[in-house]
PDB file of C-alpha atoms and ligand atoms in Angstrom:
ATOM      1  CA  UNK A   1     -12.829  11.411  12.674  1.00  0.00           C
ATOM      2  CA  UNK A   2     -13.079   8.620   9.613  1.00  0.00           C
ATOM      3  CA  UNK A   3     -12.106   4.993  11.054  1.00  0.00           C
ATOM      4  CA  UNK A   4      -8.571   3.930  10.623  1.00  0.00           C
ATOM      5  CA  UNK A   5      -8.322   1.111   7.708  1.00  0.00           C
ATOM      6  CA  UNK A   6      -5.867  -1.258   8.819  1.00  0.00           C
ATOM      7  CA  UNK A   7      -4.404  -3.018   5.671  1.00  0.00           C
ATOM      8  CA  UNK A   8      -3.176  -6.577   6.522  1.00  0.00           C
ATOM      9  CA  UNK A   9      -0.362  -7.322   3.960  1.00  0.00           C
ATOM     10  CA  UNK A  10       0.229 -10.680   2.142  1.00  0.00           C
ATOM     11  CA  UNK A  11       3.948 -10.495   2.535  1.00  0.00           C
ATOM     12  CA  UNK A  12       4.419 -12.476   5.434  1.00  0.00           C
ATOM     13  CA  UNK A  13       1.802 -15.161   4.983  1.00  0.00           C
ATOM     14  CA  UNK A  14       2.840 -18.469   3.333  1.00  0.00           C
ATOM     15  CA  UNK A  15       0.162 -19.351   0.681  1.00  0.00           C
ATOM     16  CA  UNK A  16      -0.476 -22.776   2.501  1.00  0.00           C
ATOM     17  CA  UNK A  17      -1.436 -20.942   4.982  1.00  0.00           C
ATOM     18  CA  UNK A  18      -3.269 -17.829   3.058  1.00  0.00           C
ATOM     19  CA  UNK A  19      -7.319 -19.165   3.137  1.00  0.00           C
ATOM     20  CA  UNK A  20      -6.809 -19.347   7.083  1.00  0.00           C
ATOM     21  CA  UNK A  21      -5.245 -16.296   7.206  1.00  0.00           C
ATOM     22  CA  UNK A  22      -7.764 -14.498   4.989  1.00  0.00           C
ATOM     23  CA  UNK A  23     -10.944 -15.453   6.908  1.00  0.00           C
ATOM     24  CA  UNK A  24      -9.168 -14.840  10.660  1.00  0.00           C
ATOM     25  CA  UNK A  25      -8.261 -11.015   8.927  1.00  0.00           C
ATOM     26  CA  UNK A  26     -11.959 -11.056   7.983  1.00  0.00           C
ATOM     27  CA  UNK A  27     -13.516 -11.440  10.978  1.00  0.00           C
ATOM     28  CA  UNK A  28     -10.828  -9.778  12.697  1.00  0.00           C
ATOM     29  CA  UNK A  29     -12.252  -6.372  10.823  1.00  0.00           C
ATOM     30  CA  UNK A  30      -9.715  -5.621   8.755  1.00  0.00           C
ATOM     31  CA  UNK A  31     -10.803  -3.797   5.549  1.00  0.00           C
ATOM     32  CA  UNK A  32      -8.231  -3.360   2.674  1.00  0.00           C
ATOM     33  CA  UNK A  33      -5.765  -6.943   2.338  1.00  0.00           C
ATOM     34  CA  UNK A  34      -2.837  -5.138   0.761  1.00  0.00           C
ATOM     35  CA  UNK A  35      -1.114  -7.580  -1.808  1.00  0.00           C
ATOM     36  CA  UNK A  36       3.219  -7.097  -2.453  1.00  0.00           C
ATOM     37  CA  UNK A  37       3.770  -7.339  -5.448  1.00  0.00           C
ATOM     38  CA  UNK A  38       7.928  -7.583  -6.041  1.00  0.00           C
ATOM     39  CA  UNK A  39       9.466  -8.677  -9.444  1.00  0.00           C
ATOM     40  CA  UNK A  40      12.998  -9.405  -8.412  1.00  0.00           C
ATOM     41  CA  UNK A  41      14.291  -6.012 -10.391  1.00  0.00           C
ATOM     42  CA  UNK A  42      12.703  -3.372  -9.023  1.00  0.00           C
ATOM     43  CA  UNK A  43      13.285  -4.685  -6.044  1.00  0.00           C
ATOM     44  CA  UNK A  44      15.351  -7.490  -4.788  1.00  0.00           C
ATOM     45  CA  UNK A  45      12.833 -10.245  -3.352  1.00  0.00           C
ATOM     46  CA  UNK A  46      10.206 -11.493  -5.998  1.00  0.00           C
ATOM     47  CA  UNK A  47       6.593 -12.466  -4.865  1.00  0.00           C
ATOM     48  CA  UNK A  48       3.548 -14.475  -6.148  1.00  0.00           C
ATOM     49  CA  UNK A  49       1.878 -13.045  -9.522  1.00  0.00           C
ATOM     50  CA  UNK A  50      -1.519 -12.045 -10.627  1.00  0.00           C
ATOM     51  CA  UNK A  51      -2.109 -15.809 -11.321  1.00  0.00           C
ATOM     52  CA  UNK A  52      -1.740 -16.252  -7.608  1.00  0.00           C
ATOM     53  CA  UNK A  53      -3.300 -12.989  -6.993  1.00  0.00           C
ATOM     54  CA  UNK A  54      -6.538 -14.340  -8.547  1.00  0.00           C
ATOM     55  CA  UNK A  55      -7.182 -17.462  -6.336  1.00  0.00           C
ATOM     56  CA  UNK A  56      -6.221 -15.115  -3.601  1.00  0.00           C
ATOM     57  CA  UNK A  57      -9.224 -12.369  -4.043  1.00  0.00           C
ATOM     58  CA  UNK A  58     -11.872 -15.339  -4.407  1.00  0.00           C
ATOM     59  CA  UNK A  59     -11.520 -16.236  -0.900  1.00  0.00           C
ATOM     60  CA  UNK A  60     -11.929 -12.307   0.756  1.00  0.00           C
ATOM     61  CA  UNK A  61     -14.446  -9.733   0.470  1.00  0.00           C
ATOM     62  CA  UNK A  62     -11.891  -7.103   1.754  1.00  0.00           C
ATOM     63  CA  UNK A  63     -10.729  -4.305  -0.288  1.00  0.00           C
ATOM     64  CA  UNK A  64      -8.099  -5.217  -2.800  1.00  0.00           C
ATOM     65  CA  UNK A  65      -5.238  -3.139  -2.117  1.00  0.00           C
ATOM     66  CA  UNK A  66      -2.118  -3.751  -4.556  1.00  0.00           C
ATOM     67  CA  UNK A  67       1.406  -2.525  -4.254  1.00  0.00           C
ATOM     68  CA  UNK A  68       3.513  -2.896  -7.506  1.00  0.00           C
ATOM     69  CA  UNK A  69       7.153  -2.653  -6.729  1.00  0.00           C
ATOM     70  CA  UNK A  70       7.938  -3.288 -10.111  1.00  0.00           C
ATOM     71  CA  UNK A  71       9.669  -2.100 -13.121  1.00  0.00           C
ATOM     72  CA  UNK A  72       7.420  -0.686 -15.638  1.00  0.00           C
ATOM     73  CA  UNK A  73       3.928  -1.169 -13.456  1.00  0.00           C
ATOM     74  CA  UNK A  74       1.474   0.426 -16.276  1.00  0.00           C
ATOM     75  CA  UNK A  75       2.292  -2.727 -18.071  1.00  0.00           C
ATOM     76  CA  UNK A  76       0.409  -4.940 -15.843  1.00  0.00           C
ATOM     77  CA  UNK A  77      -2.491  -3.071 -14.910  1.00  0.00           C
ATOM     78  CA  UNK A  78      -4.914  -5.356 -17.090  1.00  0.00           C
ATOM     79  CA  UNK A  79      -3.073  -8.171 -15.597  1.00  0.00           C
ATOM     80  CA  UNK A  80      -4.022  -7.290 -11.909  1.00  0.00           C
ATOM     81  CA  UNK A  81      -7.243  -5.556 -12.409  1.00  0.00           C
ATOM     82  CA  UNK A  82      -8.532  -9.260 -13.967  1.00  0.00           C
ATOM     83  CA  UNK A  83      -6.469 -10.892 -10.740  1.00  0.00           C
ATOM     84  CA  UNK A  84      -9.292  -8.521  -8.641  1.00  0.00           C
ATOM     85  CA  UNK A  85      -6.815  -5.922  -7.728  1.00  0.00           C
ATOM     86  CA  UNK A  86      -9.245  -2.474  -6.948  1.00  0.00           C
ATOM     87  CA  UNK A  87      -6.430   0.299  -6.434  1.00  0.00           C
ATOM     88  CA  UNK A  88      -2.813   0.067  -7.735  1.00  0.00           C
ATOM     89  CA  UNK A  89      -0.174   1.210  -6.202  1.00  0.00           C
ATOM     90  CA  UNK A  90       2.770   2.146  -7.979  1.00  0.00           C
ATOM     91  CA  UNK A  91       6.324   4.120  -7.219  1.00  0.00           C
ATOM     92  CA  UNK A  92       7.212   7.465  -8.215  1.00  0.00           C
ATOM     93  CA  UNK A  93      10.460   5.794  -8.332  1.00  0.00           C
ATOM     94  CA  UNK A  94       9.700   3.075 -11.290  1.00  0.00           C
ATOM     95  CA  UNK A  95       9.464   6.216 -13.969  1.00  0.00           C
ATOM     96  CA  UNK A  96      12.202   8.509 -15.209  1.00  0.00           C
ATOM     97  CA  UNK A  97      10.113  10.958 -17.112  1.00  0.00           C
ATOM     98  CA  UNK A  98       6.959  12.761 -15.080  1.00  0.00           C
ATOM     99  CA  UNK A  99       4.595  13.463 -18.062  1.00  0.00           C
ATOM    100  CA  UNK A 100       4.792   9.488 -18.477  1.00  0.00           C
ATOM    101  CA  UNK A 101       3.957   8.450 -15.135  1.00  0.00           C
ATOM    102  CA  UNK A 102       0.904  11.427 -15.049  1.00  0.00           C
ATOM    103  CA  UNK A 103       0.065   9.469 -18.062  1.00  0.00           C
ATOM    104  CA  UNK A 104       0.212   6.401 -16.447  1.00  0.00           C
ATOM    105  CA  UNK A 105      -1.829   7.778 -13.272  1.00  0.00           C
ATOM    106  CA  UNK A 106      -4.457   9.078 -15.403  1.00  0.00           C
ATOM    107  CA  UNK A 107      -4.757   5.747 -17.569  1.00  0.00           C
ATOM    108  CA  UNK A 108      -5.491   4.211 -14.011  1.00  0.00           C
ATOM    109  CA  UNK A 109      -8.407   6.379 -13.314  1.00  0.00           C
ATOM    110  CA  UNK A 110      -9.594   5.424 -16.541  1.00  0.00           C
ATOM    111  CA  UNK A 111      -9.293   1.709 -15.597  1.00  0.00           C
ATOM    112  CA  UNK A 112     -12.276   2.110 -13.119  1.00  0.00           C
ATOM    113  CA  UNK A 113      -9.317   1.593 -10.050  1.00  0.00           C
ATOM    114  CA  UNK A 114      -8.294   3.706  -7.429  1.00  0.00           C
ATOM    115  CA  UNK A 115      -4.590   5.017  -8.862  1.00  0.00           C
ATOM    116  CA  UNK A 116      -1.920   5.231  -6.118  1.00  0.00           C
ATOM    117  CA  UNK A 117       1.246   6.663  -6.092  1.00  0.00           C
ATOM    118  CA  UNK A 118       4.114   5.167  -3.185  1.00  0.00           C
ATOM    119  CA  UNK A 119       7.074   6.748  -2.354  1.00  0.00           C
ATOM    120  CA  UNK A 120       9.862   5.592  -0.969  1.00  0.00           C
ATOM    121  CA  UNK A 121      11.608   7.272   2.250  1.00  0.00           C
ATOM    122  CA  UNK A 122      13.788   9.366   0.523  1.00  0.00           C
ATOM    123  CA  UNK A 123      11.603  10.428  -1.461  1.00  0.00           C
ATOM    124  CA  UNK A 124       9.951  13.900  -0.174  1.00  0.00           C
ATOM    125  CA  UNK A 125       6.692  15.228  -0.854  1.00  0.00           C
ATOM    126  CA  UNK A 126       8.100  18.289  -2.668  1.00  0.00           C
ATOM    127  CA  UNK A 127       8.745  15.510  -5.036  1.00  0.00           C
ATOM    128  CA  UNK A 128       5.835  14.031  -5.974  1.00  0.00           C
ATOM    129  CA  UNK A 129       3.323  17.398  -5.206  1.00  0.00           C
ATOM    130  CA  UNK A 130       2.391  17.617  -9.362  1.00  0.00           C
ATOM    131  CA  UNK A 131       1.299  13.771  -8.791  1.00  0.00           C
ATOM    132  CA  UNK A 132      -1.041  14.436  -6.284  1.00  0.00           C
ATOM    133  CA  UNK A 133      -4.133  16.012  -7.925  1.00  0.00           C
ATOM    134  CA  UNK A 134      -3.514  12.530  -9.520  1.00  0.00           C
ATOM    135  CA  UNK A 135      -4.183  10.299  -7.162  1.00  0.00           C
ATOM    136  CA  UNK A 136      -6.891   8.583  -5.084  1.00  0.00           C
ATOM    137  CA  UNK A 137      -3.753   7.066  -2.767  1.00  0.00           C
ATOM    138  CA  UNK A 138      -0.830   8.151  -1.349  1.00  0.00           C
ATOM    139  CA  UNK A 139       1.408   4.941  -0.207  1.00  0.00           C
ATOM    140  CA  UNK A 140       4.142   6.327   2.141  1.00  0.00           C
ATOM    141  CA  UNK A 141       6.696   4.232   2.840  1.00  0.00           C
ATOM    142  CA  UNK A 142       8.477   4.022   6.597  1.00  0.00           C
ATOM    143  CA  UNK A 143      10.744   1.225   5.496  1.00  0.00           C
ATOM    144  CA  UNK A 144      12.797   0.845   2.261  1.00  0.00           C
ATOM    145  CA  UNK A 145      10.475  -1.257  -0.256  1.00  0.00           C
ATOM    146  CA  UNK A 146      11.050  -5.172  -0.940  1.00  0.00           C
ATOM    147  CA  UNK A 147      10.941  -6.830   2.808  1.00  0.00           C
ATOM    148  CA  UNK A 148       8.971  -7.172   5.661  1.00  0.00           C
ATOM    149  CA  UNK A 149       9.614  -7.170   9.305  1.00  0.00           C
ATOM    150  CA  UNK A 150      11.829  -3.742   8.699  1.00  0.00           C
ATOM    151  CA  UNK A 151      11.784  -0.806  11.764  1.00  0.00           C
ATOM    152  CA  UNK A 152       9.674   1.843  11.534  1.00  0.00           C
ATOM    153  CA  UNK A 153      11.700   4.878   9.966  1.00  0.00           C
ATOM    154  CA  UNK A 154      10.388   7.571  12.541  1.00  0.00           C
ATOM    155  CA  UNK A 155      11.396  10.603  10.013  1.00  0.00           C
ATOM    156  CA  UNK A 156       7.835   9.035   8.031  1.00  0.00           C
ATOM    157  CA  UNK A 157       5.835  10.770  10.476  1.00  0.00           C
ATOM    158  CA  UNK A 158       6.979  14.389   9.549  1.00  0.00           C
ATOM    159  CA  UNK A 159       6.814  13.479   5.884  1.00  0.00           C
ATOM    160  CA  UNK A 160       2.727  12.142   6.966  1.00  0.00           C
ATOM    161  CA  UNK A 161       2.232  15.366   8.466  1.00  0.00           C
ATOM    162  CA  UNK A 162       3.245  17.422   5.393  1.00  0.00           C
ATOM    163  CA  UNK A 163       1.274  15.048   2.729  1.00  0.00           C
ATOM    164  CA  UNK A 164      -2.011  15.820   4.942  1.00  0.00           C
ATOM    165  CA  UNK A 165      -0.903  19.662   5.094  1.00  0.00           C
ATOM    166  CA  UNK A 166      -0.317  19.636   1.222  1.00  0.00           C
ATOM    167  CA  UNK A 167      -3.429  17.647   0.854  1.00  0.00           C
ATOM    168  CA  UNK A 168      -6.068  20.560   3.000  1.00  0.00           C
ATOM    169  CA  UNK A 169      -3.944  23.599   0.981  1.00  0.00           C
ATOM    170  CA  UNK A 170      -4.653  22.003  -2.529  1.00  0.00           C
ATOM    171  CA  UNK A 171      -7.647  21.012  -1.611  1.00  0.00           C
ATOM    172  CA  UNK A 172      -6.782  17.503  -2.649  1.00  0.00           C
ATOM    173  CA  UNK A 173      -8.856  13.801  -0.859  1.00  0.00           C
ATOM    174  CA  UNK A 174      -5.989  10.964  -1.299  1.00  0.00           C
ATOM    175  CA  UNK A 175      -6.006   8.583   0.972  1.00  0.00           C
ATOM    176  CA  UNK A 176      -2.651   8.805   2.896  1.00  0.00           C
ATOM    177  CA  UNK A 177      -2.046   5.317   3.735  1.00  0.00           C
ATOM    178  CA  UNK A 178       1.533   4.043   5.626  1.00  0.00           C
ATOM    179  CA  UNK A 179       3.560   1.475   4.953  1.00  0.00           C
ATOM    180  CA  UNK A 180       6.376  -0.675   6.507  1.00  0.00           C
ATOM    181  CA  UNK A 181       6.803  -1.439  10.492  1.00  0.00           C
ATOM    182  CA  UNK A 182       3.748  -0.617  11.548  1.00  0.00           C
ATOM    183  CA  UNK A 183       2.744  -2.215  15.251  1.00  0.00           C
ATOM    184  CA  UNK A 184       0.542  -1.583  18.006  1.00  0.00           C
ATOM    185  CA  UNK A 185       3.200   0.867  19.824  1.00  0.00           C
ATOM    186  CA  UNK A 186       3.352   3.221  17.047  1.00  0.00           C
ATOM    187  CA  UNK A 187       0.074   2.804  15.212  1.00  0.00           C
ATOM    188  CA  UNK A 188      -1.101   5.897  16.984  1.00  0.00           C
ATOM    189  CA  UNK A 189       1.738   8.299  16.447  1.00  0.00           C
ATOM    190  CA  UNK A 190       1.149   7.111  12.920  1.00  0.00           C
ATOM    191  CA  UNK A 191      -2.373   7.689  12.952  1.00  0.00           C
ATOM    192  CA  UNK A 192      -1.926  11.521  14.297  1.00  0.00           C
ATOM    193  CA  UNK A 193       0.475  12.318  12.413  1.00  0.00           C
ATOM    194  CA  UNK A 194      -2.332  11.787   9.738  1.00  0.00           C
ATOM    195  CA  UNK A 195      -2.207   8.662   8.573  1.00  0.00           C
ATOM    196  CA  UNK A 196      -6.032   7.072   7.075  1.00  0.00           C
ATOM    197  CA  UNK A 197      -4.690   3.710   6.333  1.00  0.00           C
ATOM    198  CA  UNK A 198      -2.443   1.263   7.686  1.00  0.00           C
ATOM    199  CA  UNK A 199      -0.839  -1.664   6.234  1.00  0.00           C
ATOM    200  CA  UNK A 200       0.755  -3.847   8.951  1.00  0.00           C
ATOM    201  CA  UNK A 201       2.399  -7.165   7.827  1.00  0.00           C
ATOM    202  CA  UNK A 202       4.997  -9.103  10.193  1.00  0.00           C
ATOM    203  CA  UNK A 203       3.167  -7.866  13.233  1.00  0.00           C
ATOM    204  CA  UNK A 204       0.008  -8.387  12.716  1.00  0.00           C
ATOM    205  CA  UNK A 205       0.897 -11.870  11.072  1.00  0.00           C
ATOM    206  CA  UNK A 206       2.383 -12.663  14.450  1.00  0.00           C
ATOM    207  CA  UNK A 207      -0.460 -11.871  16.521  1.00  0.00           C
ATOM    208  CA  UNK A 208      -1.796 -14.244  18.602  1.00  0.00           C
ATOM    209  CA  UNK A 209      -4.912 -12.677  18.820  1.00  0.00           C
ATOM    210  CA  UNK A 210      -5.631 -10.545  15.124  1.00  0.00           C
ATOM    211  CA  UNK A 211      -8.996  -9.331  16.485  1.00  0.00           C
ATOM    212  CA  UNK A 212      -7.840  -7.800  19.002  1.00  0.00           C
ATOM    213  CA  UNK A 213      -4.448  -6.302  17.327  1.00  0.00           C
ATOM    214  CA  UNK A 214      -6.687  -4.831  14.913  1.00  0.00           C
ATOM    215  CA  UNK A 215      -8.657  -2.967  17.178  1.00  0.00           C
ATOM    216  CA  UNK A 216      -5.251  -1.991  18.952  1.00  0.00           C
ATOM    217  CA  UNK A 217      -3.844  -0.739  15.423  1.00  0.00           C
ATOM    218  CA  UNK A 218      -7.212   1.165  15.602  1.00  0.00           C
ATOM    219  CA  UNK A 219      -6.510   3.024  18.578  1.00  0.00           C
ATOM    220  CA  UNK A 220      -9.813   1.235  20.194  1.00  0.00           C
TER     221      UNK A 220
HETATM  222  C1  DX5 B 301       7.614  -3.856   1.974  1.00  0.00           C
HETATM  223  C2  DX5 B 301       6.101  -3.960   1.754  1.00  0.00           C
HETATM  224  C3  DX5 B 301       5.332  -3.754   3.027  1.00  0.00           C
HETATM  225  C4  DX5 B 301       5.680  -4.801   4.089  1.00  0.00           C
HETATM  226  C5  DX5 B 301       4.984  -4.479   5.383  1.00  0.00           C
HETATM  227  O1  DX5 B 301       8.249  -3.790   0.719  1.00  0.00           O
HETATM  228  O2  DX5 B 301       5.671  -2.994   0.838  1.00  0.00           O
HETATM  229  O3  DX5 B 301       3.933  -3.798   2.732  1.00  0.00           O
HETATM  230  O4  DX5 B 301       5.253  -6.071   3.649  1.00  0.00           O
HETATM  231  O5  DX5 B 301       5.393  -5.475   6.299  1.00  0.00           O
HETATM  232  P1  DX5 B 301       5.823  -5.064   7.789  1.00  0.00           P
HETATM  233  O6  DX5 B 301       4.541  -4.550   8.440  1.00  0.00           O
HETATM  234  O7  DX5 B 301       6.316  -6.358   8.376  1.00  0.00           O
HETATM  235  O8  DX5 B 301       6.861  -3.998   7.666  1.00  0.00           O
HETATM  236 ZN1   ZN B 302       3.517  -2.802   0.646  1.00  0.00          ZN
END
């Protein structure tokens, strides 16, 4: 069984505190640092930018994980992918018409990044299923996009058992990674439900200990 990636996200972290919080997450093990993006449309709360972003990837070796939850994403892929970003998130939800977001998806494979599609929790896999031979990453959401520190929505774990059915029948390899109120007392529901990556934020920021909450979100 592959190793769990636990994906610490930026949200909660105050950038005077970020360069701390970067090297504790490094030596804590964690291996993707999974940078929210918000832009104040698509969803409520606005974030820092790729100018941020930039100073931000300097100071990690982890795996740059980004999560647009933004209006019109495909316009800022150059932006990012000079900021360090080295998969792209984006949601199903930010495009009206499917043969432009397949367009999109496919001009992110092109880009040299891994191209990842998140959905949020109404959104079923039925859905998105032409997406997926699309995709190196599937982010499912188990809160409603644009806060941290939300409850896990439990209905997420019948939606990650279906995306890792759909994934063995189409003979498909995205990484299903989970996102949104993930802690060390349902990290392993999460994980056998089928989950390959988790990104934990509020928790994991309030750890007093990170090494040893990442080896808990592991399941070690
Ligand atoms: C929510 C973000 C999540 C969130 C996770 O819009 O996409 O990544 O920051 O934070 P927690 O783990 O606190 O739910
Ligand atoms: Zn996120």
């Amino acid at each position: 069984m592959a190793k769990t990636i636990i994906a610490p996200s930026t949200l909660p972290c105050p950038l005077t505190e970020m360069t701390d919080y970067l090297r504790v997450l490094g030596q804590a093990g964690a291996e993707w640092l999974h940078c929210d993006i918000m832009d104040g449309k698509f969803v409520k709360n606005k974030t820092f930018d790729d100018i941020t972003l930039s100073l931000i990837t300097k100071k990690t070796k982890m795996f740059i994980d980004v999560h647009l939850m933004v209006e019109q994403p495909h316009l800022l892929f150059q932006r990012y992918i000079r900021a360090g970003a080295q998969s792209i998130s984006i949601h199903y939800e930010a495009y009206n018409s499917k043969l432009e977001l397949i367009e999109v998806l496919k001009s992110m494979r092109a880009l040299n990044i891994k191209a990842g599609l998140a959905i949020k929790p109404k959104t079923t896999i039925k859905e998105v299923s032409m997406f997926l031979p699309f995709i190196d990453v599937l982010l499912v959401m188990s809160v409603e996009p644009g806060a941290g520190g939300q409850p896990f929505i439990l209905e997420t774990l019948t939606k990650i058992m279906e995306a890792k059915k759909v994934r063995a029948e189409k003979g498909l390899n995205y990484i299903i990674e989970v996102d949104g109120g993930i802690n060390a007392d349902n990290a392993r529901s999460v994980i056998g439900a089928g989950a390959d990556a988790l990104v934990c934020g509020s928790a994991l920021y309030k750890a007093e200990d990170k090494t040893k909450y990442v080896s808990l979100l592991k399941g070690e």
